[in-house]
PDB file of C-alpha atoms and ligand atoms in Angstrom:
ATOM      1  CA  UNK A1318      -2.427 -20.606 -14.711  1.00  0.00           C
ATOM      2  CA  UNK A1319      -4.015 -17.357 -14.010  1.00  0.00           C
ATOM      3  CA  UNK A1320      -4.394 -14.514 -16.635  1.00  0.00           C
ATOM      4  CA  UNK A1321      -4.031 -11.434 -14.664  1.00  0.00           C
ATOM      5  CA  UNK A1322      -4.827  -7.902 -15.057  1.00  0.00           C
ATOM      6  CA  UNK A1323      -1.758  -5.761 -16.091  1.00  0.00           C
ATOM      7  CA  UNK A1324      -0.828  -2.098 -15.035  1.00  0.00           C
ATOM      8  CA  UNK A1325       1.188   0.829 -16.849  1.00  0.00           C
ATOM      9  CA  UNK A1326       0.542   3.738 -14.009  1.00  0.00           C
ATOM     10  CA  UNK A1327       2.317   7.243 -15.155  1.00  0.00           C
ATOM     11  CA  UNK A1328       3.291   9.119 -12.250  1.00  0.00           C
ATOM     12  CA  UNK A1329       3.746  12.759 -13.694  1.00  0.00           C
ATOM     13  CA  UNK A1330       4.500  14.160 -10.363  1.00  0.00           C
ATOM     14  CA  UNK A1331       4.583  18.269 -10.272  1.00  0.00           C
ATOM     15  CA  UNK A1332       4.863  18.616 -13.978  1.00  0.00           C
ATOM     16  CA  UNK A1333       2.574  20.241 -16.805  1.00  0.00           C
ATOM     17  CA  UNK A1334       0.126  22.952 -16.301  1.00  0.00           C
ATOM     18  CA  UNK A1335      -3.435  21.740 -16.864  1.00  0.00           C
ATOM     19  CA  UNK A1336      -3.463  23.083 -20.379  1.00  0.00           C
ATOM     20  CA  UNK A1337      -0.202  21.108 -20.710  1.00  0.00           C
ATOM     21  CA  UNK A1338      -1.509  17.704 -19.188  1.00  0.00           C
ATOM     22  CA  UNK A1339      -4.452  18.734 -21.705  1.00  0.00           C
ATOM     23  CA  UNK A1340      -2.521  18.691 -24.398  1.00  0.00           C
ATOM     24  CA  UNK A1341      -0.385  15.772 -23.497  1.00  0.00           C
ATOM     25  CA  UNK A1342      -3.435  13.628 -22.945  1.00  0.00           C
ATOM     26  CA  UNK A1343      -4.537  14.046 -26.297  1.00  0.00           C
ATOM     27  CA  UNK A1344      -1.309  13.410 -28.002  1.00  0.00           C
ATOM     28  CA  UNK A1345      -1.325  10.038 -25.869  1.00  0.00           C
ATOM     29  CA  UNK A1346      -5.189   9.201 -26.458  1.00  0.00           C
ATOM     30  CA  UNK A1347      -4.208   9.499 -30.505  1.00  0.00           C
ATOM     31  CA  UNK A1348      -1.264   6.958 -29.991  1.00  0.00           C
ATOM     32  CA  UNK A1349      -2.611   4.436 -27.548  1.00  0.00           C
ATOM     33  CA  UNK A1350      -5.496   2.057 -28.537  1.00  0.00           C
ATOM     34  CA  UNK A1351      -7.857   0.861 -25.522  1.00  0.00           C
ATOM     35  CA  UNK A1352      -7.223  -2.470 -24.004  1.00  0.00           C
ATOM     36  CA  UNK A1353      -9.199  -4.408 -21.850  1.00  0.00           C
ATOM     37  CA  UNK A1354      -6.000  -6.580 -20.599  1.00  0.00           C
ATOM     38  CA  UNK A1355      -4.271  -3.308 -19.764  1.00  0.00           C
ATOM     39  CA  UNK A1356      -5.071  -0.732 -17.250  1.00  0.00           C
ATOM     40  CA  UNK A1357      -3.278   2.407 -18.285  1.00  0.00           C
ATOM     41  CA  UNK A1358      -3.604   5.237 -14.964  1.00  0.00           C
ATOM     42  CA  UNK A1359      -2.646   8.774 -15.411  1.00  0.00           C
ATOM     43  CA  UNK A1360      -1.714  10.365 -12.559  1.00  0.00           C
ATOM     44  CA  UNK A1361      -1.527  14.381 -12.961  1.00  0.00           C
ATOM     45  CA  UNK A1362      -1.360  17.050 -10.418  1.00  0.00           C
ATOM     46  CA  UNK A1363      -4.468  17.238  -8.132  1.00  0.00           C
ATOM     47  CA  UNK A1364      -5.605  20.438  -9.910  1.00  0.00           C
ATOM     48  CA  UNK A1365      -5.577  19.017 -13.501  1.00  0.00           C
ATOM     49  CA  UNK A1366      -7.907  15.952 -12.322  1.00  0.00           C
ATOM     50  CA  UNK A1367     -10.962  17.406 -12.912  1.00  0.00           C
ATOM     51  CA  UNK A1368     -10.835  18.735 -16.310  1.00  0.00           C
ATOM     52  CA  UNK A1369      -8.671  15.470 -17.666  1.00  0.00           C
ATOM     53  CA  UNK A1370     -11.788  13.742 -16.264  1.00  0.00           C
ATOM     54  CA  UNK A1371     -14.321  15.261 -18.804  1.00  0.00           C
ATOM     55  CA  UNK A1372     -11.349  14.469 -21.301  1.00  0.00           C
ATOM     56  CA  UNK A1373     -10.471  11.085 -20.973  1.00  0.00           C
ATOM     57  CA  UNK A1374     -11.892   8.215 -22.484  1.00  0.00           C
ATOM     58  CA  UNK A1375     -12.195   5.656 -19.185  1.00  0.00           C
ATOM     59  CA  UNK A1376     -12.123   2.599 -21.544  1.00  0.00           C
ATOM     60  CA  UNK A1377      -8.782   3.852 -22.642  1.00  0.00           C
ATOM     61  CA  UNK A1378      -7.260   5.538 -19.517  1.00  0.00           C
ATOM     62  CA  UNK A1379      -7.858   5.701 -15.748  1.00  0.00           C
ATOM     63  CA  UNK A1380      -6.750   8.577 -13.357  1.00  0.00           C
ATOM     64  CA  UNK A1381      -5.114   8.326 -10.319  1.00  0.00           C
ATOM     65  CA  UNK A1382      -4.840  11.387  -7.544  1.00  0.00           C
ATOM     66  CA  UNK A1383      -1.028  11.553  -6.735  1.00  0.00           C
ATOM     67  CA  UNK A1384      -2.261  12.189  -3.131  1.00  0.00           C
ATOM     68  CA  UNK A1385      -5.202  13.560  -0.837  1.00  0.00           C
ATOM     69  CA  UNK A1386      -5.848  13.896   2.687  1.00  0.00           C
ATOM     70  CA  UNK A1387      -8.027  10.874   4.330  1.00  0.00           C
ATOM     71  CA  UNK A1388     -10.199  13.407   6.475  1.00  0.00           C
ATOM     72  CA  UNK A1389     -13.810  13.711   4.768  1.00  0.00           C
ATOM     73  CA  UNK A1390     -13.707  17.524   5.150  1.00  0.00           C
ATOM     74  CA  UNK A1391     -12.614  20.474   7.653  1.00  0.00           C
ATOM     75  CA  UNK A1392      -9.730  22.557   9.251  1.00  0.00           C
ATOM     76  CA  UNK A1393      -6.625  20.845   6.552  1.00  0.00           C
ATOM     77  CA  UNK A1394      -5.554  23.933   5.044  1.00  0.00           C
ATOM     78  CA  UNK A1395      -3.919  23.291   1.442  1.00  0.00           C
ATOM     79  CA  UNK A1396      -5.381  19.520   1.387  1.00  0.00           C
ATOM     80  CA  UNK A1397      -7.527  18.085  -0.881  1.00  0.00           C
ATOM     81  CA  UNK A1398     -10.376  15.267   0.522  1.00  0.00           C
ATOM     82  CA  UNK A1399     -10.836  12.234  -1.196  1.00  0.00           C
ATOM     83  CA  UNK A1400     -14.738  13.327  -1.636  1.00  0.00           C
ATOM     84  CA  UNK A1401     -13.440  16.367  -3.509  1.00  0.00           C
ATOM     85  CA  UNK A1402     -12.177  14.385  -6.325  1.00  0.00           C
ATOM     86  CA  UNK A1403     -14.262  11.057  -6.129  1.00  0.00           C
ATOM     87  CA  UNK A1404     -15.556  10.713  -9.503  1.00  0.00           C
ATOM     88  CA  UNK A1405     -12.740  12.011 -10.997  1.00  0.00           C
ATOM     89  CA  UNK A1406     -10.296   9.346 -10.100  1.00  0.00           C
ATOM     90  CA  UNK A1407     -10.582   5.268 -10.129  1.00  0.00           C
ATOM     91  CA  UNK A1408      -6.864   4.921  -8.287  1.00  0.00           C
ATOM     92  CA  UNK A1409      -4.933   6.755  -5.668  1.00  0.00           C
ATOM     93  CA  UNK A1410      -0.987   6.695  -5.146  1.00  0.00           C
ATOM     94  CA  UNK A1411      -0.472   6.525  -1.472  1.00  0.00           C
ATOM     95  CA  UNK A1412       2.864   6.606   0.357  1.00  0.00           C
ATOM     96  CA  UNK A1413       5.088   7.307  -2.483  1.00  0.00           C
ATOM     97  CA  UNK A1414       8.729   7.951  -1.281  1.00  0.00           C
ATOM     98  CA  UNK A1415       8.369  11.402  -2.156  1.00  0.00           C
ATOM     99  CA  UNK A1416       5.568  11.994   0.078  1.00  0.00           C
ATOM    100  CA  UNK A1417       7.223   9.551   2.809  1.00  0.00           C
ATOM    101  CA  UNK A1418      10.662  11.818   2.776  1.00  0.00           C
ATOM    102  CA  UNK A1419      10.036  15.351   1.252  1.00  0.00           C
ATOM    103  CA  UNK A1420       6.841  15.838   3.177  1.00  0.00           C
ATOM    104  CA  UNK A1421       7.059  13.380   6.278  1.00  0.00           C
ATOM    105  CA  UNK A1422       4.140  11.435   5.409  1.00  0.00           C
ATOM    106  CA  UNK A1423       3.430   9.336   8.703  1.00  0.00           C
ATOM    107  CA  UNK A1424       2.952   5.513   8.805  1.00  0.00           C
ATOM    108  CA  UNK A1425      -0.400   6.019  10.296  1.00  0.00           C
ATOM    109  CA  UNK A1426      -1.481   8.442   7.736  1.00  0.00           C
ATOM    110  CA  UNK A1427      -0.562   6.410   5.040  1.00  0.00           C
ATOM    111  CA  UNK A1428      -2.829   3.772   6.536  1.00  0.00           C
ATOM    112  CA  UNK A1429      -5.618   6.006   6.996  1.00  0.00           C
ATOM    113  CA  UNK A1430      -5.324   7.012   3.229  1.00  0.00           C
ATOM    114  CA  UNK A1431      -5.685   3.331   2.049  1.00  0.00           C
ATOM    115  CA  UNK A1432      -8.585   2.681   4.175  1.00  0.00           C
ATOM    116  CA  UNK A1433     -10.249   5.702   3.249  1.00  0.00           C
ATOM    117  CA  UNK A1434      -9.324   5.118  -0.626  1.00  0.00           C
ATOM    118  CA  UNK A1435     -11.257   1.493   0.012  1.00  0.00           C
ATOM    119  CA  UNK A1436     -14.217   3.181   1.658  1.00  0.00           C
ATOM    120  CA  UNK A1437     -14.705   5.517  -1.266  1.00  0.00           C
ATOM    121  CA  UNK A1438     -14.399   2.548  -3.685  1.00  0.00           C
ATOM    122  CA  UNK A1439     -10.985   4.152  -5.196  1.00  0.00           C
ATOM    123  CA  UNK A1440      -7.972   1.443  -5.668  1.00  0.00           C
ATOM    124  CA  UNK A1441      -5.270   2.207  -3.552  1.00  0.00           C
ATOM    125  CA  UNK A1442      -1.499   2.013  -4.990  1.00  0.00           C
ATOM    126  CA  UNK A1443       0.584   1.509  -1.767  1.00  0.00           C
ATOM    127  CA  UNK A1444       4.230   2.318  -2.459  1.00  0.00           C
ATOM    128  CA  UNK A1445       6.762   0.764  -0.311  1.00  0.00           C
ATOM    129  CA  UNK A1446      10.541   0.385  -0.908  1.00  0.00           C
ATOM    130  CA  UNK A1447      13.735   0.404   1.295  1.00  0.00           C
ATOM    131  CA  UNK A1448      16.176   3.277   1.202  1.00  0.00           C
ATOM    132  CA  UNK A1449      19.635   2.905  -0.062  1.00  0.00           C
ATOM    133  CA  UNK A1450      20.590   3.108   3.605  1.00  0.00           C
ATOM    134  CA  UNK A1451      18.038   0.334   4.707  1.00  0.00           C
ATOM    135  CA  UNK A1452      19.630  -1.745   1.880  1.00  0.00           C
ATOM    136  CA  UNK A1453      23.733  -1.407   2.915  1.00  0.00           C
ATOM    137  CA  UNK A1454      22.162  -2.147   6.565  1.00  0.00           C
ATOM    138  CA  UNK A1455      20.779  -5.621   5.262  1.00  0.00           C
ATOM    139  CA  UNK A1456      17.170  -4.553   6.441  1.00  0.00           C
ATOM    140  CA  UNK A1457      15.447  -4.442   3.048  1.00  0.00           C
ATOM    141  CA  UNK A1458      13.041  -7.364   4.302  1.00  0.00           C
ATOM    142  CA  UNK A1459      12.620  -5.269   7.457  1.00  0.00           C
ATOM    143  CA  UNK A1460      11.389  -2.456   5.643  1.00  0.00           C
ATOM    144  CA  UNK A1461       9.015  -3.994   3.254  1.00  0.00           C
ATOM    145  CA  UNK A1462       7.692  -6.039   5.934  1.00  0.00           C
ATOM    146  CA  UNK A1463       6.983  -3.136   8.103  1.00  0.00           C
ATOM    147  CA  UNK A1464       5.741  -0.403   5.459  1.00  0.00           C
ATOM    148  CA  UNK A1465       3.503  -3.513   4.306  1.00  0.00           C
ATOM    149  CA  UNK A1466       2.138  -4.223   7.857  1.00  0.00           C
ATOM    150  CA  UNK A1467       1.477  -0.167   8.692  1.00  0.00           C
ATOM    151  CA  UNK A1468       0.436   0.712   5.521  1.00  0.00           C
ATOM    152  CA  UNK A1469      -2.162  -2.328   5.392  1.00  0.00           C
ATOM    153  CA  UNK A1470      -3.253  -1.722   8.963  1.00  0.00           C
ATOM    154  CA  UNK A1471      -7.090  -0.873   8.091  1.00  0.00           C
ATOM    155  CA  UNK A1472      -7.322  -3.452   5.656  1.00  0.00           C
ATOM    156  CA  UNK A1473      -9.602  -6.131   6.197  1.00  0.00           C
ATOM    157  CA  UNK A1474      -9.324  -9.773   4.544  1.00  0.00           C
ATOM    158  CA  UNK A1475     -12.272  -9.132   2.778  1.00  0.00           C
ATOM    159  CA  UNK A1476     -10.548  -6.129   1.419  1.00  0.00           C
ATOM    160  CA  UNK A1477      -6.957  -6.875   0.853  1.00  0.00           C
ATOM    161  CA  UNK A1478      -7.949  -7.510  -3.054  1.00  0.00           C
ATOM    162  CA  UNK A1479      -9.066  -3.910  -3.556  1.00  0.00           C
ATOM    163  CA  UNK A1480      -5.396  -3.116  -2.871  1.00  0.00           C
ATOM    164  CA  UNK A1481      -2.462  -2.712  -5.547  1.00  0.00           C
ATOM    165  CA  UNK A1482       1.145  -2.643  -3.886  1.00  0.00           C
ATOM    166  CA  UNK A1483       3.821  -0.938  -5.823  1.00  0.00           C
ATOM    167  CA  UNK A1484       7.622  -1.656  -4.555  1.00  0.00           C
ATOM    168  CA  UNK A1485       9.558   1.130  -5.306  1.00  0.00           C
ATOM    169  CA  UNK A1486      13.019   0.623  -3.932  1.00  0.00           C
ATOM    170  CA  UNK A1487      13.737   4.635  -2.931  1.00  0.00           C
ATOM    171  CA  UNK A1488      17.394   4.106  -4.260  1.00  0.00           C
ATOM    172  CA  UNK A1489      16.039   3.116  -8.176  1.00  0.00           C
ATOM    173  CA  UNK A1490      13.937   6.218  -8.313  1.00  0.00           C
ATOM    174  CA  UNK A1491      15.179   8.787 -10.713  1.00  0.00           C
ATOM    175  CA  UNK A1492      14.842  12.073  -8.595  1.00  0.00           C
ATOM    176  CA  UNK A1493      17.236  10.321  -5.958  1.00  0.00           C
ATOM    177  CA  UNK A1494      20.780  11.832  -6.783  1.00  0.00           C
ATOM    178  CA  UNK A1495      22.715   8.438  -6.615  1.00  0.00           C
ATOM    179  CA  UNK A1496      19.653   6.815  -8.432  1.00  0.00           C
ATOM    180  CA  UNK A1497      20.722   3.069 -10.062  1.00  0.00           C
ATOM    181  CA  UNK A1498      18.412   0.786 -12.242  1.00  0.00           C
ATOM    182  CA  UNK A1499      17.136  -2.129 -10.116  1.00  0.00           C
ATOM    183  CA  UNK A1500      18.518  -5.403 -11.548  1.00  0.00           C
ATOM    184  CA  UNK A1501      15.863  -8.351 -11.751  1.00  0.00           C
ATOM    185  CA  UNK A1502      17.069 -10.107  -9.062  1.00  0.00           C
ATOM    186  CA  UNK A1503      16.391  -7.594  -6.685  1.00  0.00           C
ATOM    187  CA  UNK A1504      12.959  -7.118  -7.567  1.00  0.00           C
ATOM    188  CA  UNK A1505      12.373 -10.646  -7.741  1.00  0.00           C
ATOM    189  CA  UNK A1506      13.634 -10.859  -4.220  1.00  0.00           C
ATOM    190  CA  UNK A1507      11.282  -8.261  -3.121  1.00  0.00           C
ATOM    191  CA  UNK A1508       8.316  -9.467  -5.048  1.00  0.00           C
ATOM    192  CA  UNK A1509       8.661 -12.680  -2.961  1.00  0.00           C
ATOM    193  CA  UNK A1510       8.835 -10.709   0.464  1.00  0.00           C
ATOM    194  CA  UNK A1511       5.578  -8.573  -0.361  1.00  0.00           C
ATOM    195  CA  UNK A1512       3.868 -11.960  -1.242  1.00  0.00           C
ATOM    196  CA  UNK A1513       5.152 -13.826   1.545  1.00  0.00           C
ATOM    197  CA  UNK A1514       4.270 -11.116   4.036  1.00  0.00           C
ATOM    198  CA  UNK A1515       0.754 -10.971   2.372  1.00  0.00           C
ATOM    199  CA  UNK A1516       0.424 -14.423   2.716  1.00  0.00           C
ATOM    200  CA  UNK A1517       1.433 -14.104   6.436  1.00  0.00           C
ATOM    201  CA  UNK A1518      -1.149 -11.324   7.086  1.00  0.00           C
ATOM    202  CA  UNK A1519      -3.863 -12.437   4.681  1.00  0.00           C
ATOM    203  CA  UNK A1520      -3.629 -16.057   3.704  1.00  0.00           C
ATOM    204  CA  UNK A1521      -2.052 -17.520   0.526  1.00  0.00           C
ATOM    205  CA  UNK A1522      -4.727 -16.724  -2.084  1.00  0.00           C
ATOM    206  CA  UNK A1523      -4.549 -12.890  -1.000  1.00  0.00           C
ATOM    207  CA  UNK A1524      -0.614 -13.340  -1.695  1.00  0.00           C
ATOM    208  CA  UNK A1525      -1.206 -14.896  -4.981  1.00  0.00           C
ATOM    209  CA  UNK A1526      -4.092 -12.578  -6.449  1.00  0.00           C
ATOM    210  CA  UNK A1527      -2.875  -9.240  -4.882  1.00  0.00           C
ATOM    211  CA  UNK A1528      -1.295  -7.046  -7.874  1.00  0.00           C
ATOM    212  CA  UNK A1529       2.460  -6.097  -7.349  1.00  0.00           C
ATOM    213  CA  UNK A1530       3.896  -3.546  -9.692  1.00  0.00           C
ATOM    214  CA  UNK A1531       7.556  -2.114  -9.811  1.00  0.00           C
ATOM    215  CA  UNK A1532       8.589   1.443 -10.330  1.00  0.00           C
ATOM    216  CA  UNK A1533      12.036   3.226 -10.574  1.00  0.00           C
ATOM    217  CA  UNK A1534      13.741   4.668 -13.310  1.00  0.00           C
ATOM    218  CA  UNK A1535      11.383   2.501 -15.662  1.00  0.00           C
ATOM    219  CA  UNK A1536      12.353   3.509 -19.350  1.00  0.00           C
ATOM    220  CA  UNK A1537      11.357   2.053 -22.700  1.00  0.00           C
ATOM    221  CA  UNK A1538      14.673  -0.002 -22.823  1.00  0.00           C
ATOM    222  CA  UNK A1539      14.736  -1.532 -19.278  1.00  0.00           C
ATOM    223  CA  UNK A1540      10.631  -1.956 -19.010  1.00  0.00           C
ATOM    224  CA  UNK A1541      10.404  -5.275 -20.977  1.00  0.00           C
ATOM    225  CA  UNK A1542      13.131  -6.784 -18.666  1.00  0.00           C
ATOM    226  CA  UNK A1543      11.045  -5.466 -15.804  1.00  0.00           C
ATOM    227  CA  UNK A1544       7.912  -6.777 -17.251  1.00  0.00           C
ATOM    228  CA  UNK A1545       9.222 -10.222 -17.840  1.00  0.00           C
ATOM    229  CA  UNK A1546       9.626 -10.939 -14.080  1.00  0.00           C
ATOM    230  CA  UNK A1547       6.979 -13.608 -13.009  1.00  0.00           C
ATOM    231  CA  UNK A1548       5.074 -12.039 -10.095  1.00  0.00           C
ATOM    232  CA  UNK A1549       5.265  -8.296 -11.588  1.00  0.00           C
ATOM    233  CA  UNK A1550       1.834  -7.153 -12.587  1.00  0.00           C
ATOM    234  CA  UNK A1551       2.896  -3.814 -14.455  1.00  0.00           C
ATOM    235  CA  UNK A1552       4.943  -0.553 -13.793  1.00  0.00           C
ATOM    236  CA  UNK A1553       4.769   2.433 -11.978  1.00  0.00           C
ATOM    237  CA  UNK A1554       6.909   5.347 -14.257  1.00  0.00           C
ATOM    238  CA  UNK A1555       7.723   8.770 -13.045  1.00  0.00           C
ATOM    239  CA  UNK A1556      10.671  10.405 -15.742  1.00  0.00           C
ATOM    240  CA  UNK A1557       9.724   8.617 -18.966  1.00  0.00           C
ATOM    241  CA  UNK A1558       5.861   8.540 -18.436  1.00  0.00           C
ATOM    242  CA  UNK A1559       6.554  12.293 -19.434  1.00  0.00           C
ATOM    243  CA  UNK A1560       7.746  12.242 -22.806  1.00  0.00           C
ATOM    244  CA  UNK A1561       5.320  10.496 -25.244  1.00  0.00           C
ATOM    245  CA  UNK A1562       7.427   8.361 -27.342  1.00  0.00           C
ATOM    246  CA  UNK A1563       8.906   6.786 -24.152  1.00  0.00           C
ATOM    247  CA  UNK A1564       5.393   6.169 -22.547  1.00  0.00           C
ATOM    248  CA  UNK A1565       3.817   4.737 -25.655  1.00  0.00           C
ATOM    249  CA  UNK A1566       6.692   2.286 -26.269  1.00  0.00           C
ATOM    250  CA  UNK A1567       6.314   1.084 -22.907  1.00  0.00           C
ATOM    251  CA  UNK A1568       2.490   0.764 -22.738  1.00  0.00           C
ATOM    252  CA  UNK A1569       3.127  -1.027 -26.419  1.00  0.00           C
ATOM    253  CA  UNK A1570       5.541  -3.501 -24.718  1.00  0.00           C
ATOM    254  CA  UNK A1571       2.937  -4.161 -21.550  1.00  0.00           C
ATOM    255  CA  UNK A1572       0.216  -4.945 -24.052  1.00  0.00           C
ATOM    256  CA  UNK A1573       2.805  -7.855 -25.624  1.00  0.00           C
ATOM    257  CA  UNK A1574       3.614  -9.060 -22.149  1.00  0.00           C
ATOM    258  CA  UNK A1575       0.972 -11.785 -21.300  1.00  0.00           C
ATOM    259  CA  UNK A1576       0.407 -11.788 -17.486  1.00  0.00           C
ATOM    260  CA  UNK A1577       0.344 -15.733 -16.567  1.00  0.00           C
ATOM    261  CA  UNK A1578       1.771 -16.662 -13.701  1.00  0.00           C
ATOM    262  CA  UNK A1579       2.401 -20.391 -12.341  1.00  0.00           C
ATOM    263  CA  UNK A1580       2.341 -21.107  -8.954  1.00  0.00           C
TER     264      UNK A1580
HETATM  265  P1  LIG B2729      10.729   7.226 -11.909  1.00  0.00           P
HETATM  266  O1  LIG B2729       9.966   7.354 -10.603  1.00  0.00           O
HETATM  267  O2  LIG B2729      10.417   6.024 -12.992  1.00  0.00           O
HETATM  268  O3  LIG B2729      10.985   8.665 -12.660  1.00  0.00           O
HETATM  269  O4  LIG B2729      12.202   6.700 -11.271  1.00  0.00           O
HETATM  270  C1  LIG B2729       9.181   6.418 -10.500  1.00  0.00           C
HETATM  271  C2  LIG B2729       8.151   7.352  -9.073  1.00  0.00           C
HETATM  272  O5  LIG B2729       8.746   7.930  -8.437  1.00  0.00           O
HETATM  273  O6  LIG B2729       7.343   6.541  -9.041  1.00  0.00           O
END
């Protein structure tokens, strides 16, 4: 039996001005008690990272970047380097489907971002997940395997325990026009595929210890069901994380769930 860390990650996406983000953080801080077992990670817009890092109690919340560019500095107009946000964040979301499909982020850049985060002492949250078309074509496993293989391409066996994987089937993300919530069975299958592939790439121990989160249309009514899935170590939440009542309720549920897994 293994008692593991749990995660609730809030992806605020392109919402809130800096002032609004600060007020919202204040509201959450007043309602959420720090917890040693639960990592509550907030991912505001890049522009809010620095001010929120001054406001935040790091025992209560950690900050994550939603995106960055992997080069240290240079002629990359419009981009932000990790060296410019290091110190503000403990985590970085990498390869989110909106980055892949809206902004055309390439697998090789995702792999470089994962490597750059590890080099900087920042935990990468590598998002993977099949599209509706992949699923329809019976390509779910192939899509999961290929995104894992390429996203982790630069990660050594020594460093694999520094990575968090978020399984986010694109068809279940609320921003998707025809989004439908994933059923626990879909997530169980994907979680097994992920651990199986990690075992193939990095060995059995890594496959058992790596944290796997779920994300896609999670709200306070569905969170408990997802959190109860053996092998799911937490949630990545978009829309529902923007509403204090929703987010605080999900945090309370996550605190109540013991993350003990039996292999
Ligand atoms: P959602 O977003 O919870 O609004 O579906 C999740 C995500 O995109 O990370």
